[in-house]
């Protein structure tokens, strides 16, 4: 960040604080690039729809399936889906359709916005959880006031204009992410494409203690038999009353965090079933777990994952929202933007006292597109002899049999 231009830093300060420094005039950049908007109050009594939660569960499972049945790591479905759902509101029909299908959601933009506003409010009012969003626009682009207000009202997104040609931009973004995740995600991006015109950011931070801590004096070193071999690991132990369900031939235990507003579902598939397959089967079946006396051993765990989000999302069917696809994010700046980069990083540490987990997602759109040729209407094919320039064959395609 030390290389970031002073004007951009001041603009960043304006973005974060929402007002100009006392006694100073805003620079010209801020006048054209920073929208001073008052946010609408978040709903206090609204209820998240069942359809919205079902889409969250379905996307969480399908994303894990896309990573493969031998993948180990951590990701945040909420972080990824929330920022993509914000982007959806600025997409044309082709891009929105691809994004909605990938996110497993069949709701209108207004319904998605309302549900996200309730979710943001619920999470940010829960001790130990913080969610943040941001919209960074290239200084020469015109941000739609409607989109900016929508992002602020329903996603509480900070919004500002920046010099995307400044080499300090990447450091600024990484600094924003680090600040929002308590330093657990300290580098989300290696660089921002020089063709970028828009960056959408989400960060989520989770730090909670168990309602009933594990006893560190009961820890044991045991073998963990993984898909690629056996390793010795330190296991934690808890005995007593725990919610347990025998689901689809496997087991699922629910471990509440202090305050009772969150829990961890520990899922153990039956022998021979892949973890991702079992997660899909057991997802959401929390009510099938009943309190009973039991013993639980699980490893102390720490994972840090950096995911090539663009590759995974395209595998899941979102190609039309990316460069070369048929769709555009054309309602954000009025330009035909397409997603060029997408990154996701996540961290989790599980120990005797509780859990620390953080994640961040970046969606970077660019106005520099590859040439496109989509022959979905009448076209012709002409074969030419390159030596003589003679036309050998002409095919006119007005209809396909």
GROMACS .gro file of C-alpha atoms in nm:
model
  401
    1UNK     CA    1   0.000   0.000   0.000
    2UNK     CA    2   0.294   0.233   0.048
    3UNK     CA    3   0.321   0.269  -0.331
    4UNK     CA    4  -0.046   0.364  -0.369
    5UNK     CA    5  -0.097   0.721  -0.488
    6UNK     CA    6  -0.201   0.972  -0.224
    7UNK     CA    7  -0.520   1.063  -0.409
    8UNK     CA    8  -0.624   0.699  -0.427
    9UNK     CA    9  -0.549   0.651  -0.058
   10UNK     CA   10  -0.761   0.950   0.029
   11UNK     CA   11  -1.037   0.810  -0.187
   12UNK     CA   12  -1.005   0.478  -0.009
   13UNK     CA   13  -1.041   0.658   0.322
   14UNK     CA   14  -1.352   0.826   0.191
   15UNK     CA   15  -1.486   0.489   0.084
   16UNK     CA   16  -1.431   0.339   0.426
   17UNK     CA   17  -1.551   0.630   0.635
   18UNK     CA   18  -1.824   0.764   0.411
   19UNK     CA   19  -1.724   1.129   0.460
   20UNK     CA   20  -1.446   1.372   0.372
   21UNK     CA   21  -1.177   1.459   0.630
   22UNK     CA   22  -1.285   1.750   0.846
   23UNK     CA   23  -1.179   2.088   0.709
   24UNK     CA   24  -1.054   1.949   0.376
   25UNK     CA   25  -1.209   1.961   0.033
   26UNK     CA   26  -1.249   1.640  -0.156
   27UNK     CA   27  -1.015   1.599  -0.455
   28UNK     CA   28  -1.163   1.605  -0.803
   29UNK     CA   29  -1.139   1.226  -0.829
   30UNK     CA   30  -1.364   1.186  -0.527
   31UNK     CA   31  -1.624   1.424  -0.675
   32UNK     CA   32  -1.668   1.205  -0.981
   33UNK     CA   33  -1.587   0.869  -0.831
   34UNK     CA   34  -1.732   0.848  -0.483
   35UNK     CA   35  -2.106   0.827  -0.430
   36UNK     CA   36  -2.219   0.956  -0.093
   37UNK     CA   37  -2.532   0.752  -0.036
   38UNK     CA   38  -2.738   0.689   0.273
   39UNK     CA   39  -2.825   0.325   0.322
   40UNK     CA   40  -3.173   0.197   0.389
   41UNK     CA   41  -3.216   0.021   0.725
   42UNK     CA   42  -3.170  -0.354   0.716
   43UNK     CA   43  -3.485  -0.554   0.796
   44UNK     CA   44  -3.502  -0.654   1.161
   45UNK     CA   45  -3.791  -0.897   1.156
   46UNK     CA   46  -3.760  -1.051   0.811
   47UNK     CA   47  -3.717  -1.424   0.768
   48UNK     CA   48  -3.484  -1.587   0.519
   49UNK     CA   49  -3.684  -1.790   0.268
   50UNK     CA   50  -3.657  -2.166   0.254
   51UNK     CA   51  -3.579  -2.143  -0.118
   52UNK     CA   52  -3.281  -1.918  -0.045
   53UNK     CA   53  -3.140  -2.159   0.215
   54UNK     CA   54  -3.201  -2.460  -0.011
   55UNK     CA   55  -2.997  -2.287  -0.281
   56UNK     CA   56  -2.719  -2.224  -0.028
   57UNK     CA   57  -2.712  -2.594   0.066
   58UNK     CA   58  -2.726  -2.707  -0.298
   59UNK     CA   59  -2.446  -2.473  -0.404
   60UNK     CA   60  -2.231  -2.578  -0.107
   61UNK     CA   61  -2.262  -2.942  -0.214
   62UNK     CA   62  -2.222  -2.888  -0.588
   63UNK     CA   63  -1.912  -2.673  -0.535
   64UNK     CA   64  -1.751  -2.952  -0.332
   65UNK     CA   65  -1.839  -3.200  -0.606
   66UNK     CA   66  -1.671  -2.971  -0.860
   67UNK     CA   67  -1.352  -2.973  -0.652
   68UNK     CA   68  -1.336  -3.354  -0.676
   69UNK     CA   69  -1.377  -3.646  -0.440
   70UNK     CA   70  -1.011  -3.642  -0.332
   71UNK     CA   71  -0.988  -3.268  -0.252
   72UNK     CA   72  -0.899  -3.157   0.101
   73UNK     CA   73  -0.942  -2.796   0.209
   74UNK     CA   74  -1.190  -2.528   0.309
   75UNK     CA   75  -1.415  -2.282   0.127
   76UNK     CA   76  -1.706  -2.052   0.214
   77UNK     CA   77  -2.025  -2.103   0.012
   78UNK     CA   78  -2.170  -1.784   0.164
   79UNK     CA   79  -1.871  -1.571   0.061
   80UNK     CA   80  -1.875  -1.699  -0.297
   81UNK     CA   81  -2.252  -1.694  -0.348
   82UNK     CA   82  -2.309  -1.355  -0.182
   83UNK     CA   83  -2.069  -1.165  -0.408
   84UNK     CA   84  -2.187  -1.354  -0.717
   85UNK     CA   85  -2.548  -1.273  -0.629
   86UNK     CA   86  -2.452  -0.907  -0.606
   87UNK     CA   87  -2.294  -0.937  -0.953
   88UNK     CA   88  -2.609  -1.108  -1.085
   89UNK     CA   89  -2.809  -0.793  -1.028
   90UNK     CA   90  -2.590  -0.618  -1.287
   91UNK     CA   91  -2.592  -0.900  -1.543
   92UNK     CA   92  -2.779  -0.942  -1.869
   93UNK     CA   93  -3.005  -1.242  -1.930
   94UNK     CA   94  -2.734  -1.477  -2.060
   95UNK     CA   95  -2.486  -1.410  -1.778
   96UNK     CA   96  -2.755  -1.407  -1.509
   97UNK     CA   97  -2.898  -1.738  -1.629
   98UNK     CA   98  -2.555  -1.904  -1.613
   99UNK     CA   99  -2.486  -1.760  -1.268
  100UNK     CA  100  -2.827  -1.855  -1.129
  101UNK     CA  101  -2.791  -2.212  -1.257
  102UNK     CA  102  -2.446  -2.246  -1.103
  103UNK     CA  103  -2.564  -2.098  -0.773
  104UNK     CA  104  -2.871  -2.325  -0.776
  105UNK     CA  105  -3.099  -2.029  -0.713
  106UNK     CA  106  -3.435  -1.953  -0.874
  107UNK     CA  107  -3.536  -1.621  -0.719
  108UNK     CA  108  -3.578  -1.269  -0.855
  109UNK     CA  109  -3.313  -1.002  -0.794
  110UNK     CA  110  -3.543  -0.837  -0.540
  111UNK     CA  111  -3.592  -1.165  -0.353
  112UNK     CA  112  -3.218  -1.234  -0.358
  113UNK     CA  113  -3.144  -0.884  -0.232
  114UNK     CA  114  -3.397  -0.908   0.051
  115UNK     CA  115  -3.264  -1.246   0.165
  116UNK     CA  116  -2.904  -1.127   0.155
  117UNK     CA  117  -2.994  -0.820   0.358
  118UNK     CA  118  -3.145  -1.042   0.628
  119UNK     CA  119  -2.843  -1.271   0.614
  120UNK     CA  120  -2.596  -0.981   0.642
  121UNK     CA  121  -2.790  -0.840   0.935
  122UNK     CA  122  -2.809  -1.176   1.114
  123UNK     CA  123  -2.442  -1.258   1.069
  124UNK     CA  124  -2.310  -0.915   1.162
  125UNK     CA  125  -2.526  -0.913   1.474
  126UNK     CA  126  -2.387  -1.248   1.585
  127UNK     CA  127  -2.090  -1.235   1.823
  128UNK     CA  128  -1.772  -1.345   1.649
  129UNK     CA  129  -1.897  -1.316   1.290
  130UNK     CA  130  -1.834  -1.031   1.048
  131UNK     CA  131  -1.928  -1.003   0.680
  132UNK     CA  132  -1.813  -0.724   0.448
  133UNK     CA  133  -1.858  -0.641   0.080
  134UNK     CA  134  -1.696  -0.383  -0.145
  135UNK     CA  135  -1.732  -0.251  -0.500
  136UNK     CA  136  -1.422  -0.096  -0.660
  137UNK     CA  137  -1.470   0.074  -0.996
  138UNK     CA  138  -1.204   0.197  -1.240
  139UNK     CA  139  -1.187   0.576  -1.222
  140UNK     CA  140  -1.284   0.632  -1.588
  141UNK     CA  141  -1.600   0.420  -1.562
  142UNK     CA  142  -1.942   0.549  -1.465
  143UNK     CA  143  -2.091   0.344  -1.185
  144UNK     CA  144  -2.468   0.305  -1.204
  145UNK     CA  145  -2.623   0.487  -0.910
  146UNK     CA  146  -2.896   0.224  -0.902
  147UNK     CA  147  -2.640  -0.055  -0.865
  148UNK     CA  148  -2.441   0.140  -0.604
  149UNK     CA  149  -2.755   0.200  -0.397
  150UNK     CA  150  -2.861  -0.163  -0.437
  151UNK     CA  151  -2.516  -0.283  -0.326
  152UNK     CA  152  -2.521  -0.051  -0.025
  153UNK     CA  153  -2.879  -0.113   0.086
  154UNK     CA  154  -2.885  -0.490   0.063
  155UNK     CA  155  -2.519  -0.598   0.080
  156UNK     CA  156  -2.375  -0.308   0.284
  157UNK     CA  157  -2.105  -0.278   0.017
  158UNK     CA  158  -1.848   0.001   0.041
  159UNK     CA  159  -1.812   0.173  -0.296
  160UNK     CA  160  -1.539   0.386  -0.449
  161UNK     CA  161  -1.340   0.469  -0.762
  162UNK     CA  162  -0.973   0.381  -0.802
  163UNK     CA  163  -0.686   0.407  -1.046
  164UNK     CA  164  -0.670   0.050  -1.172
  165UNK     CA  165  -0.341   0.125  -1.343
  166UNK     CA  166  -0.174   0.198  -1.011
  167UNK     CA  167   0.050  -0.092  -0.901
  168UNK     CA  168  -0.060  -0.034  -0.541
  169UNK     CA  169  -0.419  -0.140  -0.612
  170UNK     CA  170  -0.349  -0.508  -0.547
  171UNK     CA  171  -0.186  -0.427  -0.215
  172UNK     CA  172  -0.485  -0.212  -0.122
  173UNK     CA  173  -0.730  -0.493  -0.199
  174UNK     CA  174  -0.522  -0.746  -0.007
  175UNK     CA  175  -0.500  -0.501   0.282
  176UNK     CA  176  -0.879  -0.461   0.283
  177UNK     CA  177  -0.922  -0.838   0.291
  178UNK     CA  178  -0.661  -0.883   0.565
  179UNK     CA  179  -0.827  -0.617   0.777
  180UNK     CA  180  -1.171  -0.776   0.739
  181UNK     CA  181  -1.044  -1.127   0.823
  182UNK     CA  182  -0.820  -1.050   1.119
  183UNK     CA  183  -0.509  -1.118   0.910
  184UNK     CA  184  -0.605  -1.481   0.845
  185UNK     CA  185  -0.642  -1.413   0.470
  186UNK     CA  186  -0.349  -1.183   0.403
  187UNK     CA  187  -0.315  -1.222   0.025
  188UNK     CA  188  -0.617  -1.294  -0.193
  189UNK     CA  189  -0.479  -1.163  -0.523
  190UNK     CA  190  -0.135  -1.171  -0.682
  191UNK     CA  191  -0.230  -0.900  -0.928
  192UNK     CA  192  -0.528  -0.728  -1.085
  193UNK     CA  193  -0.549  -0.751  -1.463
  194UNK     CA  194  -0.452  -0.422  -1.632
  195UNK     CA  195  -0.774  -0.452  -1.835
  196UNK     CA  196  -0.991  -0.467  -1.522
  197UNK     CA  197  -1.273  -0.215  -1.477
  198UNK     CA  198  -1.454  -0.357  -1.174
  199UNK     CA  199  -1.365  -0.552  -0.860
  200UNK     CA  200  -1.629  -0.703  -0.633
  201UNK     CA  201  -1.508  -0.820  -0.291
  202UNK     CA  202  -1.650  -1.023  -0.006
  203UNK     CA  203  -1.488  -1.120   0.323
  204UNK     CA  204  -1.626  -1.326   0.610
  205UNK     CA  205  -1.464  -1.378   0.949
  206UNK     CA  206  -1.571  -1.634   1.212
  207UNK     CA  207  -1.419  -1.668   1.560
  208UNK     CA  208  -1.620  -1.867   1.813
  209UNK     CA  209  -1.566  -2.089   2.116
  210UNK     CA  210  -1.735  -2.425   2.169
  211UNK     CA  211  -2.032  -2.432   2.402
  212UNK     CA  212  -1.861  -2.734   2.562
  213UNK     CA  213  -1.483  -2.725   2.503
  214UNK     CA  214  -1.277  -3.033   2.435
  215UNK     CA  215  -1.047  -3.140   2.718
  216UNK     CA  216  -0.686  -3.097   2.598
  217UNK     CA  217  -0.567  -3.343   2.863
  218UNK     CA  218  -0.759  -3.616   2.682
  219UNK     CA  219  -0.584  -3.558   2.347
  220UNK     CA  220  -0.426  -3.864   2.187
  221UNK     CA  221  -0.197  -3.927   1.891
  222UNK     CA  222  -0.379  -4.163   1.655
  223UNK     CA  223  -0.358  -4.271   1.291
  224UNK     CA  224  -0.568  -4.095   1.031
  225UNK     CA  225  -0.627  -4.327   0.735
  226UNK     CA  226  -0.663  -4.097   0.437
  227UNK     CA  227  -0.722  -4.165   0.068
  228UNK     CA  228  -0.353  -4.121  -0.006
  229UNK     CA  229  -0.201  -4.287   0.299
  230UNK     CA  230  -0.196  -4.304   0.677
  231UNK     CA  231  -0.054  -4.029   0.899
  232UNK     CA  232  -0.032  -3.976   1.273
  233UNK     CA  233  -0.230  -3.682   1.405
  234UNK     CA  234  -0.333  -3.526   1.734
  235UNK     CA  235  -0.695  -3.612   1.807
  236UNK     CA  236  -0.929  -3.423   2.040
  237UNK     CA  237  -1.179  -3.610   2.257
  238UNK     CA  238  -1.523  -3.521   2.389
  239UNK     CA  239  -1.761  -3.742   2.578
  240UNK     CA  240  -2.110  -3.680   2.709
  241UNK     CA  241  -2.438  -3.560   2.562
  242UNK     CA  242  -2.404  -3.470   2.193
  243UNK     CA  243  -2.659  -3.447   1.914
  244UNK     CA  244  -2.595  -3.744   1.684
  245UNK     CA  245  -2.771  -3.872   1.375
  246UNK     CA  246  -2.725  -4.196   1.180
  247UNK     CA  247  -2.790  -4.067   0.831
  248UNK     CA  248  -2.760  -4.260   0.504
  249UNK     CA  249  -2.540  -4.522   0.672
  250UNK     CA  250  -2.300  -4.266   0.818
  251UNK     CA  251  -2.289  -4.044   1.126
  252UNK     CA  252  -2.338  -3.672   1.181
  253UNK     CA  253  -2.269  -3.498   1.514
  254UNK     CA  254  -2.372  -3.138   1.587
  255UNK     CA  255  -2.135  -2.934   1.804
  256UNK     CA  256  -2.283  -2.599   1.915
  257UNK     CA  257  -2.074  -2.287   1.966
  258UNK     CA  258  -2.114  -2.062   2.268
  259UNK     CA  259  -2.430  -1.855   2.243
  260UNK     CA  260  -2.611  -2.127   2.050
  261UNK     CA  261  -2.641  -1.931   1.725
  262UNK     CA  262  -2.401  -2.155   1.526
  263UNK     CA  263  -2.297  -2.518   1.525
  264UNK     CA  264  -2.053  -2.743   1.343
  265UNK     CA  265  -2.188  -3.054   1.173
  266UNK     CA  266  -1.919  -3.322   1.180
  267UNK     CA  267  -2.003  -3.572   0.904
  268UNK     CA  268  -1.850  -3.920   0.887
  269UNK     CA  269  -1.950  -4.112   0.572
  270UNK     CA  270  -1.997  -4.489   0.575
  271UNK     CA  271  -1.694  -4.690   0.467
  272UNK     CA  272  -1.644  -4.669   0.091
  273UNK     CA  273  -1.851  -4.352   0.033
  274UNK     CA  274  -1.676  -4.034  -0.081
  275UNK     CA  275  -1.692  -3.734   0.153
  276UNK     CA  276  -1.847  -3.508  -0.110
  277UNK     CA  277  -2.119  -3.763  -0.182
  278UNK     CA  278  -2.205  -3.791   0.187
  279UNK     CA  279  -2.206  -3.415   0.239
  280UNK     CA  280  -2.464  -3.386  -0.038
  281UNK     CA  281  -2.680  -3.657   0.120
  282UNK     CA  282  -2.659  -3.527   0.477
  283UNK     CA  283  -2.673  -3.153   0.406
  284UNK     CA  284  -2.957  -2.984   0.593
  285UNK     CA  285  -3.073  -3.294   0.781
  286UNK     CA  286  -2.985  -3.140   1.115
  287UNK     CA  287  -3.322  -3.227   1.269
  288UNK     CA  288  -3.244  -3.597   1.237
  289UNK     CA  289  -2.974  -3.561   1.503
  290UNK     CA  290  -3.088  -3.639   1.858
  291UNK     CA  291  -2.918  -3.578   2.191
  292UNK     CA  292  -2.750  -3.891   2.327
  293UNK     CA  293  -2.452  -3.996   2.532
  294UNK     CA  294  -2.155  -4.066   2.307
  295UNK     CA  295  -1.781  -4.028   2.255
  296UNK     CA  296  -1.625  -3.823   1.977
  297UNK     CA  297  -1.267  -3.819   1.852
  298UNK     CA  298  -1.167  -3.576   1.580
  299UNK     CA  299  -0.830  -3.438   1.468
  300UNK     CA  300  -0.715  -3.090   1.548
  301UNK     CA  301  -0.726  -2.935   1.205
  302UNK     CA  302  -0.586  -2.634   1.022
  303UNK     CA  303  -0.637  -2.570   0.651
  304UNK     CA  304  -0.557  -2.281   0.419
  305UNK     CA  305  -0.699  -2.305   0.067
  306UNK     CA  306  -0.644  -2.083  -0.237
  307UNK     CA  307  -0.895  -2.180  -0.505
  308UNK     CA  308  -0.889  -2.090  -0.875
  309UNK     CA  309  -1.253  -1.988  -0.856
  310UNK     CA  310  -1.283  -1.907  -1.226
  311UNK     CA  311  -1.188  -2.261  -1.323
  312UNK     CA  312  -1.431  -2.420  -1.076
  313UNK     CA  313  -1.723  -2.194  -1.168
  314UNK     CA  314  -1.673  -2.259  -1.539
  315UNK     CA  315  -1.668  -2.632  -1.467
  316UNK     CA  316  -2.001  -2.582  -1.291
  317UNK     CA  317  -2.157  -2.416  -1.596
  318UNK     CA  318  -2.092  -2.044  -1.552
  319UNK     CA  319  -1.889  -1.994  -1.871
  320UNK     CA  320  -2.133  -1.742  -2.017
  321UNK     CA  321  -2.048  -1.489  -1.743
  322UNK     CA  322  -1.673  -1.508  -1.817
  323UNK     CA  323  -1.460  -1.365  -2.096
  324UNK     CA  324  -1.559  -1.521  -2.428
  325UNK     CA  325  -1.905  -1.616  -2.304
  326UNK     CA  326  -2.240  -1.489  -2.426
  327UNK     CA  327  -2.327  -1.280  -2.122
  328UNK     CA  328  -2.222  -0.946  -1.976
  329UNK     CA  329  -2.234  -0.752  -1.651
  330UNK     CA  330  -2.362  -0.449  -1.838
  331UNK     CA  331  -2.584  -0.287  -1.572
  332UNK     CA  332  -2.306  -0.190  -1.333
  333UNK     CA  333  -2.110   0.067  -1.532
  334UNK     CA  334  -2.309   0.060  -1.856
  335UNK     CA  335  -2.020  -0.116  -2.031
  336UNK     CA  336  -2.025  -0.475  -2.158
  337UNK     CA  337  -1.808  -0.617  -1.879
  338UNK     CA  338  -1.724  -0.984  -1.842
  339UNK     CA  339  -1.559  -1.167  -1.555
  340UNK     CA  340  -1.189  -1.216  -1.624
  341UNK     CA  341  -1.061  -1.325  -1.282
  342UNK     CA  342  -1.220  -1.493  -0.983
  343UNK     CA  343  -1.034  -1.590  -0.666
  344UNK     CA  344  -1.129  -1.745  -0.334
  345UNK     CA  345  -0.915  -1.803  -0.027
  346UNK     CA  346  -1.025  -1.961   0.299
  347UNK     CA  347  -0.874  -2.060   0.632
  348UNK     CA  348  -0.994  -2.273   0.924
  349UNK     CA  349  -0.842  -2.377   1.255
  350UNK     CA  350  -1.029  -2.620   1.480
  351UNK     CA  351  -0.893  -2.685   1.829
  352UNK     CA  352  -1.005  -2.766   2.183
  353UNK     CA  353  -1.135  -2.413   2.251
  354UNK     CA  354  -1.326  -2.346   1.931
  355UNK     CA  355  -1.291  -2.243   1.568
  356UNK     CA  356  -1.134  -1.960   1.372
  357UNK     CA  357  -1.237  -1.942   1.007
  358UNK     CA  358  -1.206  -1.672   0.742
  359UNK     CA  359  -1.271  -1.646   0.370
  360UNK     CA  360  -1.253  -1.387   0.095
  361UNK     CA  361  -1.375  -1.378  -0.264
  362UNK     CA  362  -1.285  -1.146  -0.550
  363UNK     CA  363  -1.473  -1.115  -0.879
  364UNK     CA  364  -1.284  -0.902  -1.132
  365UNK     CA  365  -1.456  -0.788  -1.451
  366UNK     CA  366  -1.291  -0.641  -1.757
  367UNK     CA  367  -1.404  -0.444  -2.059
  368UNK     CA  368  -1.133  -0.599  -2.278
  369UNK     CA  369  -1.303  -0.897  -2.441
  370UNK     CA  370  -1.184  -1.163  -2.678
  371UNK     CA  371  -1.349  -1.135  -3.021
  372UNK     CA  372  -1.666  -1.342  -3.027
  373UNK     CA  373  -1.838  -1.523  -3.311
  374UNK     CA  374  -2.157  -1.699  -3.211
  375UNK     CA  375  -2.318  -1.864  -3.515
  376UNK     CA  376  -2.668  -1.899  -3.373
  377UNK     CA  377  -2.837  -1.736  -3.675
  378UNK     CA  378  -2.804  -1.777  -4.054
  379UNK     CA  379  -2.440  -1.791  -4.167
  380UNK     CA  380  -2.221  -1.906  -4.455
  381UNK     CA  381  -1.913  -2.126  -4.500
  382UNK     CA  382  -1.682  -2.063  -4.795
  383UNK     CA  383  -1.385  -2.285  -4.882
  384UNK     CA  384  -1.109  -2.107  -5.074
  385UNK     CA  385  -0.798  -2.239  -5.243
  386UNK     CA  386  -0.525  -2.023  -5.091
  387UNK     CA  387  -0.287  -2.059  -5.388
  388UNK     CA  388  -0.527  -1.936  -5.655
  389UNK     CA  389  -0.795  -1.763  -5.449
  390UNK     CA  390  -1.057  -1.977  -5.621
  391UNK     CA  391  -1.375  -2.039  -5.427
  392UNK     CA  392  -1.422  -2.416  -5.409
  393UNK     CA  393  -1.733  -2.452  -5.196
  394UNK     CA  394  -2.000  -2.223  -5.059
  395UNK     CA  395  -2.241  -2.332  -4.791
  396UNK     CA  396  -2.534  -2.118  -4.686
  397UNK     CA  397  -2.690  -2.213  -4.355
  398UNK     CA  398  -3.028  -2.053  -4.312
  399UNK     CA  399  -3.179  -2.345  -4.126
  400UNK     CA  400  -3.051  -2.656  -3.956
  401UNK     CA  401  -3.229  -2.985  -4.021
   0.00000   0.00000   0.00000
